[in-house]
PDB file of N, CA, C and O in Angstrom:
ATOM      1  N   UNK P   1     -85.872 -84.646  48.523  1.00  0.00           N
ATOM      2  CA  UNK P   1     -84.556 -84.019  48.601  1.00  0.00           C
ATOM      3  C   UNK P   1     -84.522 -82.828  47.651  1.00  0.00           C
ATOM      4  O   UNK P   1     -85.177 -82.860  46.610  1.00  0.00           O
ATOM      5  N   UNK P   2     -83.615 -81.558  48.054  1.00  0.00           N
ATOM      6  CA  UNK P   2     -83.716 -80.520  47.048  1.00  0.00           C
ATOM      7  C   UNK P   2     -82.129 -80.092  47.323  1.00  0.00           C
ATOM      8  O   UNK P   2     -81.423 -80.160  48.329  1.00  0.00           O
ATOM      9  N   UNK P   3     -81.943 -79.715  46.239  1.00  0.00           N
ATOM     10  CA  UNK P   3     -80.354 -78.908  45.728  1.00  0.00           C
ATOM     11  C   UNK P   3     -80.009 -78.640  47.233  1.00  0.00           C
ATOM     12  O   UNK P   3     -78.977 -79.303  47.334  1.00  0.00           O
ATOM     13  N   UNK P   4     -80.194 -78.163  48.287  1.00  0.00           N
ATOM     14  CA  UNK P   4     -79.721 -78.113  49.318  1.00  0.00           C
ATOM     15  C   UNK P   4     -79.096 -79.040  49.994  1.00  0.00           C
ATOM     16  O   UNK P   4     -78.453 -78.734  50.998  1.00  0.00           O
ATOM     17  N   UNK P   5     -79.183 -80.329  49.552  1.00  0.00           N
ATOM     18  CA  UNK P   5     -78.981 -81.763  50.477  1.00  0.00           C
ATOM     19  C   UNK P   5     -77.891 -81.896  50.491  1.00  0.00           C
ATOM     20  O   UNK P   5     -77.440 -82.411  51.514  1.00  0.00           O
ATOM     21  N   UNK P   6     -77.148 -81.604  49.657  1.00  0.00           N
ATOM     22  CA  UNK P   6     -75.994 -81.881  48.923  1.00  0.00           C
ATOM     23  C   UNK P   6     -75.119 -81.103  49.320  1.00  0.00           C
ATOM     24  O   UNK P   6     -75.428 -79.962  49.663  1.00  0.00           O
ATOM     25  N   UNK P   7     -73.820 -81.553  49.363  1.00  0.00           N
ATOM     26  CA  UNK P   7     -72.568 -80.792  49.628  1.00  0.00           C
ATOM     27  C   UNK P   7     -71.951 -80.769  48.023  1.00  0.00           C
ATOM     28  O   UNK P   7     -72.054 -81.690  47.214  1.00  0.00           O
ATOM     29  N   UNK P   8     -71.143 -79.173  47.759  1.00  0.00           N
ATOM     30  CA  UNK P   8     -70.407 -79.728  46.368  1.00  0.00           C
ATOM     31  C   UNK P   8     -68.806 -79.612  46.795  1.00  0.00           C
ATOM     32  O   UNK P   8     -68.330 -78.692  47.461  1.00  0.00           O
ATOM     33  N   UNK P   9     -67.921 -81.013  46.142  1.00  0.00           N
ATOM     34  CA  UNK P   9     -66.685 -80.778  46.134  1.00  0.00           C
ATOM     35  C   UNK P   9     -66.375 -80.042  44.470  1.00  0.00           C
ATOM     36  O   UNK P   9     -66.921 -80.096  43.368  1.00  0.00           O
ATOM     37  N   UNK P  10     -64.945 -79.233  45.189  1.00  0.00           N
ATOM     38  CA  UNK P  10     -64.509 -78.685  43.836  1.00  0.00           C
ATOM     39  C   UNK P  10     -63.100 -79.405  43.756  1.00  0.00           C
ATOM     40  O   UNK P  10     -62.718 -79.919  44.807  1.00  0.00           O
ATOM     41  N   UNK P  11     -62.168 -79.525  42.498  1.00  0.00           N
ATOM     42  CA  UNK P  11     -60.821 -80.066  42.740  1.00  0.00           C
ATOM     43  C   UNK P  11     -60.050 -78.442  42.704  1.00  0.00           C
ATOM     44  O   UNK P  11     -60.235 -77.359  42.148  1.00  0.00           O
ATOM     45  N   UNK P  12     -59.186 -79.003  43.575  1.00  0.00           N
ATOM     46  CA  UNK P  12     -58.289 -77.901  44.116  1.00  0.00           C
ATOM     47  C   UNK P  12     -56.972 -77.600  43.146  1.00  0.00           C
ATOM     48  O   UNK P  12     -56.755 -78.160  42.071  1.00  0.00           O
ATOM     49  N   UNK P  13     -56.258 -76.725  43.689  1.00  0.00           N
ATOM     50  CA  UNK P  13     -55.534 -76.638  42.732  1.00  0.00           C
ATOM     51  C   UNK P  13     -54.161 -78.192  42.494  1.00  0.00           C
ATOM     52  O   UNK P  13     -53.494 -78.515  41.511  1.00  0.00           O
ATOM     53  N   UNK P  14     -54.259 -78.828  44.008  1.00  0.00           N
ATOM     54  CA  UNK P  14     -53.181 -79.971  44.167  1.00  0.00           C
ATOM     55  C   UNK P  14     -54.202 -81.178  43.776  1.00  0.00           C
ATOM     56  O   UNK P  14     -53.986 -82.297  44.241  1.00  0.00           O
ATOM     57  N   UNK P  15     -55.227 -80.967  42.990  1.00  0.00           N
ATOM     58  CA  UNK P  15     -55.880 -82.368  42.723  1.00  0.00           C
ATOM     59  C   UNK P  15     -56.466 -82.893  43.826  1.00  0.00           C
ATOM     60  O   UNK P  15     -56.622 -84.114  43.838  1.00  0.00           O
ATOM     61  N   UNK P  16     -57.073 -81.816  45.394  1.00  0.00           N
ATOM     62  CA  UNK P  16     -57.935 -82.259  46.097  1.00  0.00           C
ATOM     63  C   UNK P  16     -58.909 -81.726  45.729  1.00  0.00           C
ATOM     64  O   UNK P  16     -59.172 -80.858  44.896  1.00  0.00           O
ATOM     65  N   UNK P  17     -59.802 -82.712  46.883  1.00  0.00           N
ATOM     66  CA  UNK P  17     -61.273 -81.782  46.702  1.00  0.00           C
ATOM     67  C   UNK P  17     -61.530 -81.024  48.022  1.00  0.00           C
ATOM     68  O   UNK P  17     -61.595 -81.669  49.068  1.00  0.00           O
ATOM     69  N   UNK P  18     -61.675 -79.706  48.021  1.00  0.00           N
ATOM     70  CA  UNK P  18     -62.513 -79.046  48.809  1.00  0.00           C
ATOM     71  C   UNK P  18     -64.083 -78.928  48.796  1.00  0.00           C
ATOM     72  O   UNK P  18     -64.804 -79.348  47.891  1.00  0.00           O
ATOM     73  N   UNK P  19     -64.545 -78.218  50.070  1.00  0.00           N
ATOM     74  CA  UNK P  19     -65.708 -78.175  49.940  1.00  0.00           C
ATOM     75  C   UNK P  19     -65.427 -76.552  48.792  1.00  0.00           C
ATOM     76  O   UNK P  19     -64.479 -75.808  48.539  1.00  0.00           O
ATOM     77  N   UNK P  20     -67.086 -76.677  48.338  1.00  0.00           N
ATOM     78  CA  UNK P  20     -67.260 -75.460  47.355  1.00  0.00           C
ATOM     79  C   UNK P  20     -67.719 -74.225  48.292  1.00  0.00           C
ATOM     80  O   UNK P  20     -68.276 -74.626  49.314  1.00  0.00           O
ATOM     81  N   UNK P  21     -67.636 -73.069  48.209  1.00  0.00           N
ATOM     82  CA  UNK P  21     -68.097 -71.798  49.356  1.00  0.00           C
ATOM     83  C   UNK P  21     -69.308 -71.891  49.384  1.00  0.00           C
ATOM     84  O   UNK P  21     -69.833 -71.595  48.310  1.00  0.00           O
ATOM     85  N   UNK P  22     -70.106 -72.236  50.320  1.00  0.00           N
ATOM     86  CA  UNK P  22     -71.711 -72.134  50.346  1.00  0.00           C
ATOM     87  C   UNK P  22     -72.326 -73.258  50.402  1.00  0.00           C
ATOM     88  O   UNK P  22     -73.548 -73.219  50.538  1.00  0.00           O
ATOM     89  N   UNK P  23     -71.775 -74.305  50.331  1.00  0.00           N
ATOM     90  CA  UNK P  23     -72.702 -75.724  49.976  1.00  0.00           C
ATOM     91  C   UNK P  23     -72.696 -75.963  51.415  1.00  0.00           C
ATOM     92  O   UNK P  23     -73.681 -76.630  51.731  1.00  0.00           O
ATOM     93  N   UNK P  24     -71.775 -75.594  52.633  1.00  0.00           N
ATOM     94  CA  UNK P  24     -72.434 -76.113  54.193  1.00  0.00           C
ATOM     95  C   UNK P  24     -73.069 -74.852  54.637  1.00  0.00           C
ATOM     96  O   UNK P  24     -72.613 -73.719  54.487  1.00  0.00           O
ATOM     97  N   UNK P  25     -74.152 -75.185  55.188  1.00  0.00           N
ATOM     98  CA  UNK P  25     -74.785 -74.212  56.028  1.00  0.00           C
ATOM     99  C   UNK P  25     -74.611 -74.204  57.179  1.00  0.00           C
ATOM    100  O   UNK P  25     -74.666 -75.344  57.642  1.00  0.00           O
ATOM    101  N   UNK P  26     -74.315 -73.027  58.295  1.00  0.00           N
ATOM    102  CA  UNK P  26     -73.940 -73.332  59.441  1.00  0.00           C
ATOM    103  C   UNK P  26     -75.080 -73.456  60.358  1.00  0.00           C
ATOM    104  O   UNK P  26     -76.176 -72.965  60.089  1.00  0.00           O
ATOM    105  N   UNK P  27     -74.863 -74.033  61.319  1.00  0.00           N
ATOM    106  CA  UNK P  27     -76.232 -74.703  62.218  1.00  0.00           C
ATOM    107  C   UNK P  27     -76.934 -73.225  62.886  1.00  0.00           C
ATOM    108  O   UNK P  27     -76.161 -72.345  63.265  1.00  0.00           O
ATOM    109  N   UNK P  28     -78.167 -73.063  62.977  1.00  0.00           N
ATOM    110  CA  UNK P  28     -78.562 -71.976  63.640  1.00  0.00           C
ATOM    111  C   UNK P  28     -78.468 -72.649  64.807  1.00  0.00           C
ATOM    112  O   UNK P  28     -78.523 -73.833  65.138  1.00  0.00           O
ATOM    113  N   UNK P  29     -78.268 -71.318  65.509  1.00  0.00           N
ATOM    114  CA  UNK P  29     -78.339 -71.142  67.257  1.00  0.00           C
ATOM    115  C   UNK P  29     -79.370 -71.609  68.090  1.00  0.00           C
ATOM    116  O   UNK P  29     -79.110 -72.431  68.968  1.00  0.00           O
ATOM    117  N   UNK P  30     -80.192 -71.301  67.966  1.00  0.00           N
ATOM    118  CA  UNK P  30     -81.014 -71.982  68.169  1.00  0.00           C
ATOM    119  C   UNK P  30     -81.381 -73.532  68.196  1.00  0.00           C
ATOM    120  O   UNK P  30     -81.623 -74.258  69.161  1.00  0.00           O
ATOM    121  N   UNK P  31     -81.352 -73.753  67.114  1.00  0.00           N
ATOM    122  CA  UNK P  31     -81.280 -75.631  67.210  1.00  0.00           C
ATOM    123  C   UNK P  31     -79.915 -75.956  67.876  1.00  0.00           C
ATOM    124  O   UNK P  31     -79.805 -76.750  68.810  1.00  0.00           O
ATOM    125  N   UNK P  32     -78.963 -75.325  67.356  1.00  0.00           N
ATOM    126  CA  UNK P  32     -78.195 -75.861  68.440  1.00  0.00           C
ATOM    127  C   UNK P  32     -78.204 -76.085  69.930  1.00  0.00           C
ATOM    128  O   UNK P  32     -77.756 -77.044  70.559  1.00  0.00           O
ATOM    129  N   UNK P  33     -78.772 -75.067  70.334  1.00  0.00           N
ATOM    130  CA  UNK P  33     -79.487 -75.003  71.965  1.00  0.00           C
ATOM    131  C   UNK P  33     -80.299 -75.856  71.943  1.00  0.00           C
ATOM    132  O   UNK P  33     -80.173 -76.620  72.900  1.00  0.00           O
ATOM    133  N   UNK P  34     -81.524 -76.225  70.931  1.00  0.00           N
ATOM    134  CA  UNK P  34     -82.589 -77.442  70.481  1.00  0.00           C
ATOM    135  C   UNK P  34     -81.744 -78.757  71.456  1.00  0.00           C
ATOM    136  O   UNK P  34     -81.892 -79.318  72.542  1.00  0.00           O
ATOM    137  N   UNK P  35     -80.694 -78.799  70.140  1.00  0.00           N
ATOM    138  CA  UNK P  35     -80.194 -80.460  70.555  1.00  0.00           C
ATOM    139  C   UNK P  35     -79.470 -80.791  71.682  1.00  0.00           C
ATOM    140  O   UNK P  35     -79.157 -81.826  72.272  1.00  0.00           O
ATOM    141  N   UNK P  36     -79.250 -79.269  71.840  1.00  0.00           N
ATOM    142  CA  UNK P  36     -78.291 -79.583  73.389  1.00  0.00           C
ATOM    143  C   UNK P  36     -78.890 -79.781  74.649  1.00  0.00           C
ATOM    144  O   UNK P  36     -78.427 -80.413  75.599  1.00  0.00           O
ATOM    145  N   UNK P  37     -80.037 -79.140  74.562  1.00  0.00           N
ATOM    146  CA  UNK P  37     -81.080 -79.059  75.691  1.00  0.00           C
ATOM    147  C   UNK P  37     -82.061 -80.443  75.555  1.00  0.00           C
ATOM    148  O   UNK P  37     -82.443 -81.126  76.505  1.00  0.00           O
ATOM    149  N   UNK P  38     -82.251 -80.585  74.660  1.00  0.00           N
ATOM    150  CA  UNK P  38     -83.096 -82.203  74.061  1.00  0.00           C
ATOM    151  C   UNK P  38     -81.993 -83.166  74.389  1.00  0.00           C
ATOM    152  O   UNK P  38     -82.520 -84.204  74.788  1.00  0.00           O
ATOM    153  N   UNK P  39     -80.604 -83.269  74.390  1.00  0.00           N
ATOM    154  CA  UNK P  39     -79.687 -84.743  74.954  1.00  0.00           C
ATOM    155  C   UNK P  39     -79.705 -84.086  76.212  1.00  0.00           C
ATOM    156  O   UNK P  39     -80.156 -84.966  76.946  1.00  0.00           O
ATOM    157  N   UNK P  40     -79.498 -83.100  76.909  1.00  0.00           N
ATOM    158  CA  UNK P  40     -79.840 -83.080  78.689  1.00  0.00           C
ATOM    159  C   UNK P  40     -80.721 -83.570  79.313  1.00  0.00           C
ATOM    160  O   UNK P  40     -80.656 -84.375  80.242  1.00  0.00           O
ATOM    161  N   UNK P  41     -81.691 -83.048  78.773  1.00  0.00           N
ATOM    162  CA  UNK P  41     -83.219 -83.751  79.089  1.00  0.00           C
ATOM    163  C   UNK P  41     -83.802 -85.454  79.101  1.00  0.00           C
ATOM    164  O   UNK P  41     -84.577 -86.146  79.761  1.00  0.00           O
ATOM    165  N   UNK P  42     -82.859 -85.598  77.897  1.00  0.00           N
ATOM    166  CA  UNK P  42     -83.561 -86.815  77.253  1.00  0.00           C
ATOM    167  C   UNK P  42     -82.635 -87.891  78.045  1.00  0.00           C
ATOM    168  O   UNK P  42     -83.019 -89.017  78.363  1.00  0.00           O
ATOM    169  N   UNK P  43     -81.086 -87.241  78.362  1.00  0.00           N
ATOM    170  CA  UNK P  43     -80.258 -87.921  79.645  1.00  0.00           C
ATOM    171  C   UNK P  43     -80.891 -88.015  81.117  1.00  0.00           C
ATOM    172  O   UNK P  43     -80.922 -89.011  81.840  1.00  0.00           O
ATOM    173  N   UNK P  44     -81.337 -86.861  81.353  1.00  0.00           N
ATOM    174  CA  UNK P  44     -81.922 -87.149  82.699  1.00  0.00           C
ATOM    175  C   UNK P  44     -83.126 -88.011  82.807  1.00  0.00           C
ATOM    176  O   UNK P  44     -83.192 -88.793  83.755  1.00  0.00           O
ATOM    177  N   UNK P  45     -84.212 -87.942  81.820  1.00  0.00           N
ATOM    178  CA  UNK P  45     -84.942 -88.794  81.671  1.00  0.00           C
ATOM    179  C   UNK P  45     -84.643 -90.316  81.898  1.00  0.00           C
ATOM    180  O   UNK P  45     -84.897 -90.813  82.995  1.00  0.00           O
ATOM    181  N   UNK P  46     -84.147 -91.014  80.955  1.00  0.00           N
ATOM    182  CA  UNK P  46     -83.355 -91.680  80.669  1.00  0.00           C
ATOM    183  C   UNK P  46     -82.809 -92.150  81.848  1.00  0.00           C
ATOM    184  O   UNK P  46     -83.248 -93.204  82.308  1.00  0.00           O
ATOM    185  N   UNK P  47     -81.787 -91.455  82.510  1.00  0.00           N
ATOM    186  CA  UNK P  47     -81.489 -92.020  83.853  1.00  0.00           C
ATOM    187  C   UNK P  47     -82.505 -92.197  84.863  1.00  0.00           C
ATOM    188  O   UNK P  47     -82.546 -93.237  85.521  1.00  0.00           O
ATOM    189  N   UNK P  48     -83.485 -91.076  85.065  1.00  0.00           N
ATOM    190  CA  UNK P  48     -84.645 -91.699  85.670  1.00  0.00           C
ATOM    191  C   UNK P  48     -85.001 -92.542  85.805  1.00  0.00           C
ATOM    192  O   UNK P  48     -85.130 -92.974  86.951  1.00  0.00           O
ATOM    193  N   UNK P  49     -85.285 -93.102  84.962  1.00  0.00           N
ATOM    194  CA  UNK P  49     -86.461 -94.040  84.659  1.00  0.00           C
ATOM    195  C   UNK P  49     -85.489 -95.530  84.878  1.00  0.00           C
ATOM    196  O   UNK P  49     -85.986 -96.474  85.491  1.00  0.00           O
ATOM    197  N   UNK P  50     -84.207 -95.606  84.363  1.00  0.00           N
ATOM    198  CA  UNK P  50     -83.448 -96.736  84.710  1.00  0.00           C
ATOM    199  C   UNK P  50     -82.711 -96.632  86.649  1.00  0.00           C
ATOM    200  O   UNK P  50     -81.921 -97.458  87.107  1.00  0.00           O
ATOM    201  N   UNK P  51     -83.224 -95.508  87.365  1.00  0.00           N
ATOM    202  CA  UNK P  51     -83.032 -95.237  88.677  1.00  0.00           C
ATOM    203  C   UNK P  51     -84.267 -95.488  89.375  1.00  0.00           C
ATOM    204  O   UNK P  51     -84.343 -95.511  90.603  1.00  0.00           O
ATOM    205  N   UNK P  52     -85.413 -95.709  88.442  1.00  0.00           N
ATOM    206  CA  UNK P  52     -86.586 -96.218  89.154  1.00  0.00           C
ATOM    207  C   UNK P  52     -86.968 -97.718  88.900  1.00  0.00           C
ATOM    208  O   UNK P  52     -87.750 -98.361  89.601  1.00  0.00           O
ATOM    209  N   UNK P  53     -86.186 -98.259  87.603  1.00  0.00           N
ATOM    210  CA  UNK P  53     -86.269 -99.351  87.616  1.00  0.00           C
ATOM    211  C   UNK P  53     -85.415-100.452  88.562  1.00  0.00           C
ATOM    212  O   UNK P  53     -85.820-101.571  88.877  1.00  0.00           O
ATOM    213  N   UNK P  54     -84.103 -99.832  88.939  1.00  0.00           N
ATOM    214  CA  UNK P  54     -83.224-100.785  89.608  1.00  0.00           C
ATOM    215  C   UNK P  54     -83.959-100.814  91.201  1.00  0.00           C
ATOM    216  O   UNK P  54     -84.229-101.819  91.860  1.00  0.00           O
ATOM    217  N   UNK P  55     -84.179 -99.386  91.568  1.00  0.00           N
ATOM    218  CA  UNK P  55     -85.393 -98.915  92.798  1.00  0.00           C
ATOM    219  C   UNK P  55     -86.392 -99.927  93.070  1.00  0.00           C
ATOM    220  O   UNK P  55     -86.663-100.527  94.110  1.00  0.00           O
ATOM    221  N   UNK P  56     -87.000 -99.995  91.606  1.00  0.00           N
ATOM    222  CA  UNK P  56     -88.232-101.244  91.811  1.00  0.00           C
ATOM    223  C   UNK P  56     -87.663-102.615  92.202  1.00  0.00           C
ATOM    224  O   UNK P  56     -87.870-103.309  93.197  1.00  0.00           O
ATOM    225  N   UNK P  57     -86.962-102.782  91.230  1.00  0.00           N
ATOM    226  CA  UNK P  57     -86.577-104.555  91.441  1.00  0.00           C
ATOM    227  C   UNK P  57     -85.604-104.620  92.701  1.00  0.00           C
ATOM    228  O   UNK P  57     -85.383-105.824  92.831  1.00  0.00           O
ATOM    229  N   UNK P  58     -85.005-104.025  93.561  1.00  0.00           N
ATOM    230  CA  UNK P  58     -84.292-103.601  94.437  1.00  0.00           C
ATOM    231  C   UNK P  58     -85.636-103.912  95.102  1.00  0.00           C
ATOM    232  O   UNK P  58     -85.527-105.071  95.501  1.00  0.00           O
ATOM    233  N   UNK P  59     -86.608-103.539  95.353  1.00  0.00           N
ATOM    234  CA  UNK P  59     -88.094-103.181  96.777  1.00  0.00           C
ATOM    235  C   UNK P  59     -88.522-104.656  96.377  1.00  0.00           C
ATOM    236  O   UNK P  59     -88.374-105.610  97.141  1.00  0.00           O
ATOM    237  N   UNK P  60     -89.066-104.750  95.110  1.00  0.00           N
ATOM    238  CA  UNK P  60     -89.754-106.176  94.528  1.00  0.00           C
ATOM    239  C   UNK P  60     -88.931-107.012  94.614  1.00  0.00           C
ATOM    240  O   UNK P  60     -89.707-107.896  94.253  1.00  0.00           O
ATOM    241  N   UNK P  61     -87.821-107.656  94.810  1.00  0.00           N
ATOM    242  CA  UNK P  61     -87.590-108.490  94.688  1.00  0.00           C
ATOM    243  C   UNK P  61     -86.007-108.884  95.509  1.00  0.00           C
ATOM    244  O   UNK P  61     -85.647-110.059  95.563  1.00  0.00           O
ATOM    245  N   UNK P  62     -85.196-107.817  96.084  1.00  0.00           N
ATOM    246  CA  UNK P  62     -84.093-108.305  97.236  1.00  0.00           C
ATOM    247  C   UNK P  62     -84.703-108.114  98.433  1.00  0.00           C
ATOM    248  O   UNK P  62     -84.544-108.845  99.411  1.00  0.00           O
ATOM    249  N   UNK P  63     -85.198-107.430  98.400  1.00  0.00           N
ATOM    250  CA  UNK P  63     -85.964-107.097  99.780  1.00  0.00           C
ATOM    251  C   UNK P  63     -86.577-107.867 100.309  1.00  0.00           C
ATOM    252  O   UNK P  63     -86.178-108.045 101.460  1.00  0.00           O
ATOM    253  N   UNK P  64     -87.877-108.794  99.874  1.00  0.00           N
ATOM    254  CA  UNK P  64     -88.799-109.490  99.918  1.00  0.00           C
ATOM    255  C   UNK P  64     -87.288-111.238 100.179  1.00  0.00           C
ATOM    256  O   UNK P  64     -87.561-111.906 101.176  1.00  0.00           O
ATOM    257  N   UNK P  65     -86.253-111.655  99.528  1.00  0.00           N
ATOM    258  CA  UNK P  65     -85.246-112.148  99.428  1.00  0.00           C
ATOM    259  C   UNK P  65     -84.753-112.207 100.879  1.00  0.00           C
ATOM    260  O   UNK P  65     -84.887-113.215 101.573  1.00  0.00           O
ATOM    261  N   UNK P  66     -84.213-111.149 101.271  1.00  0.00           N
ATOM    262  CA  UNK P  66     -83.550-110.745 102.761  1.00  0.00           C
ATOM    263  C   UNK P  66     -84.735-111.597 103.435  1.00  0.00           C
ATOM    264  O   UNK P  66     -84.751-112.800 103.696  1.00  0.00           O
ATOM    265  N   UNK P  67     -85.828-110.511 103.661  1.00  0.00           N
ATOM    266  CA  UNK P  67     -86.813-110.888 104.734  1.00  0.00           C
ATOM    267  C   UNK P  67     -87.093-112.089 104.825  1.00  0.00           C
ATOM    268  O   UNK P  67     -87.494-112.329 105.964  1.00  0.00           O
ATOM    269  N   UNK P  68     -87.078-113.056 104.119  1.00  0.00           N
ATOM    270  CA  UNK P  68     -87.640-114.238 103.782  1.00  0.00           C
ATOM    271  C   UNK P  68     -86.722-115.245 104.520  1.00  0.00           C
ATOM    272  O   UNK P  68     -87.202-116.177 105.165  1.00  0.00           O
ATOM    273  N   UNK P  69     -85.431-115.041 104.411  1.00  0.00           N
ATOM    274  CA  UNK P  69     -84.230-115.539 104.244  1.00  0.00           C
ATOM    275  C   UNK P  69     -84.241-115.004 105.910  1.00  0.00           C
ATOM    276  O   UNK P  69     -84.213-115.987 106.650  1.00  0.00           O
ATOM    277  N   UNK P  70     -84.269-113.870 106.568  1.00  0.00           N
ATOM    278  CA  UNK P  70     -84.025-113.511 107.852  1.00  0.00           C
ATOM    279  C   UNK P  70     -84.986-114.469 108.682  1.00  0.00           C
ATOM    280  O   UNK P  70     -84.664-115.061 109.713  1.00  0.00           O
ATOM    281  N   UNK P  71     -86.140-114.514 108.093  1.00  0.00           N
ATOM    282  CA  UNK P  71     -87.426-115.619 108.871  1.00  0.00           C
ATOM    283  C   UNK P  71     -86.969-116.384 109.101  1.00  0.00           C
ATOM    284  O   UNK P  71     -86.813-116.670 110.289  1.00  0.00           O
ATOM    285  N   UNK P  72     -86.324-117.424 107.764  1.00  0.00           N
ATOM    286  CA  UNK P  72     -85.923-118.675 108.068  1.00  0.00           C
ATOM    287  C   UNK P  72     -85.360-118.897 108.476  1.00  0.00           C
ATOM    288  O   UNK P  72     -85.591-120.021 108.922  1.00  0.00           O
ATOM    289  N   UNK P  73     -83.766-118.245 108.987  1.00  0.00           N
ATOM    290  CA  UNK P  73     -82.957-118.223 109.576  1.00  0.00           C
ATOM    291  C   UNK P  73     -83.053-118.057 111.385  1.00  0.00           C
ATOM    292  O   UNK P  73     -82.181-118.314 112.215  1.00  0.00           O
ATOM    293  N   UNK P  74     -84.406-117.551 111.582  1.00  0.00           N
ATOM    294  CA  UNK P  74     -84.728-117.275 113.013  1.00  0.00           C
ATOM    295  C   UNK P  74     -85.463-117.609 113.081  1.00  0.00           C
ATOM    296  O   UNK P  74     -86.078-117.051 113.990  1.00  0.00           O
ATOM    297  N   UNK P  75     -86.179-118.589 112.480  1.00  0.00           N
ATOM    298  CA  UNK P  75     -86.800-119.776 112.617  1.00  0.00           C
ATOM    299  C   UNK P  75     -86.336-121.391 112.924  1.00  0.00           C
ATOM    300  O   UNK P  75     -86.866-122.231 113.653  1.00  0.00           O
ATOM    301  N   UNK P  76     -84.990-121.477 111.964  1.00  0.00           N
ATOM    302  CA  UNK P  76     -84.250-122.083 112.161  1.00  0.00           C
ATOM    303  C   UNK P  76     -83.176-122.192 113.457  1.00  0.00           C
ATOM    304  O   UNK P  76     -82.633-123.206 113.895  1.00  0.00           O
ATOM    305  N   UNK P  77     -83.039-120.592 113.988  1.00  0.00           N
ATOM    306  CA  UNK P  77     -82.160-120.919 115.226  1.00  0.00           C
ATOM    307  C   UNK P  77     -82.998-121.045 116.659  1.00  0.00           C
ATOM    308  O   UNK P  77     -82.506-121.484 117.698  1.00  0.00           O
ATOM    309  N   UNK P  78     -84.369-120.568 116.504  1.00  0.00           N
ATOM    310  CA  UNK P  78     -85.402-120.641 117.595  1.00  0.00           C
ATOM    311  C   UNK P  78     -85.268-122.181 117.605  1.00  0.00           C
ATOM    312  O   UNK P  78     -84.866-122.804 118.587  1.00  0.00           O
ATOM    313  N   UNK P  79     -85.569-122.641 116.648  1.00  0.00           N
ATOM    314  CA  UNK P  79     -86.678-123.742 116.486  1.00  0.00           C
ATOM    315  C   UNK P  79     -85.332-125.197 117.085  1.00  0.00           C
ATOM    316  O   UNK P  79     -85.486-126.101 117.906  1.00  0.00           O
ATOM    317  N   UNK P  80     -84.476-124.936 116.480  1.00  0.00           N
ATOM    318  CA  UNK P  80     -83.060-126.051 116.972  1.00  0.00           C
ATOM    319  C   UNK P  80     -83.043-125.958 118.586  1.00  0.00           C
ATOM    320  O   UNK P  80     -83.064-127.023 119.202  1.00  0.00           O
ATOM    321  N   UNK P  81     -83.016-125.079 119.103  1.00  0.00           N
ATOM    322  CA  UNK P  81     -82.898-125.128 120.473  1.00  0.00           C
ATOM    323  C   UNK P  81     -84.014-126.068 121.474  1.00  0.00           C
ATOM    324  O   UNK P  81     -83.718-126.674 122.504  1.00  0.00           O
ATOM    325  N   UNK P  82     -85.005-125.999 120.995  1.00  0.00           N
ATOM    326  CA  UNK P  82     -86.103-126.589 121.701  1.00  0.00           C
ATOM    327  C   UNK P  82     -85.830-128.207 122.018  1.00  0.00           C
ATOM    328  O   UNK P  82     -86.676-128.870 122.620  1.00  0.00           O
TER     329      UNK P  82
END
């Protein structure tokens, strides 16, 4: 950590504290575009990947459910008639 880390309060004239002139630095432009473009990204990602997971278990595992379930069922109504 260096003298920069720090914010300084001063007491005011009503016995608050303000910040002191200079102790915040304002965010460069740049990083700001940084973080804004890094949570877009990192959102779409993010949703991806939980849009390929519901995708998967959706193919792996209702699907395979239905079909299974449709067999037996027309297996079951073939098979009663006989």
């Amino acid at each position: 950590m260096n003298d920069d880390d720090f914010i300084e309060l001063h007491r005011g004239e009503d016995d608050s504290f303000e910040f002191a002139e200079g102790s915040v630095r304002p965010i460069q432009p740049w990083k700001a575009k940084l973080i804004i473009w890094s949570t877009i990204v990192g959102g779409i990602a993010v949703g991806t990947a939980l849009f390929l997971f519901f995708l998967t278990l959706f193919i792996y595992f209702f699907v395979p459910i239905v079909v299974l379930a449709a067999i037996w069922a027309l297996v079951r109504n073939l098979g009663g008639h006989r």
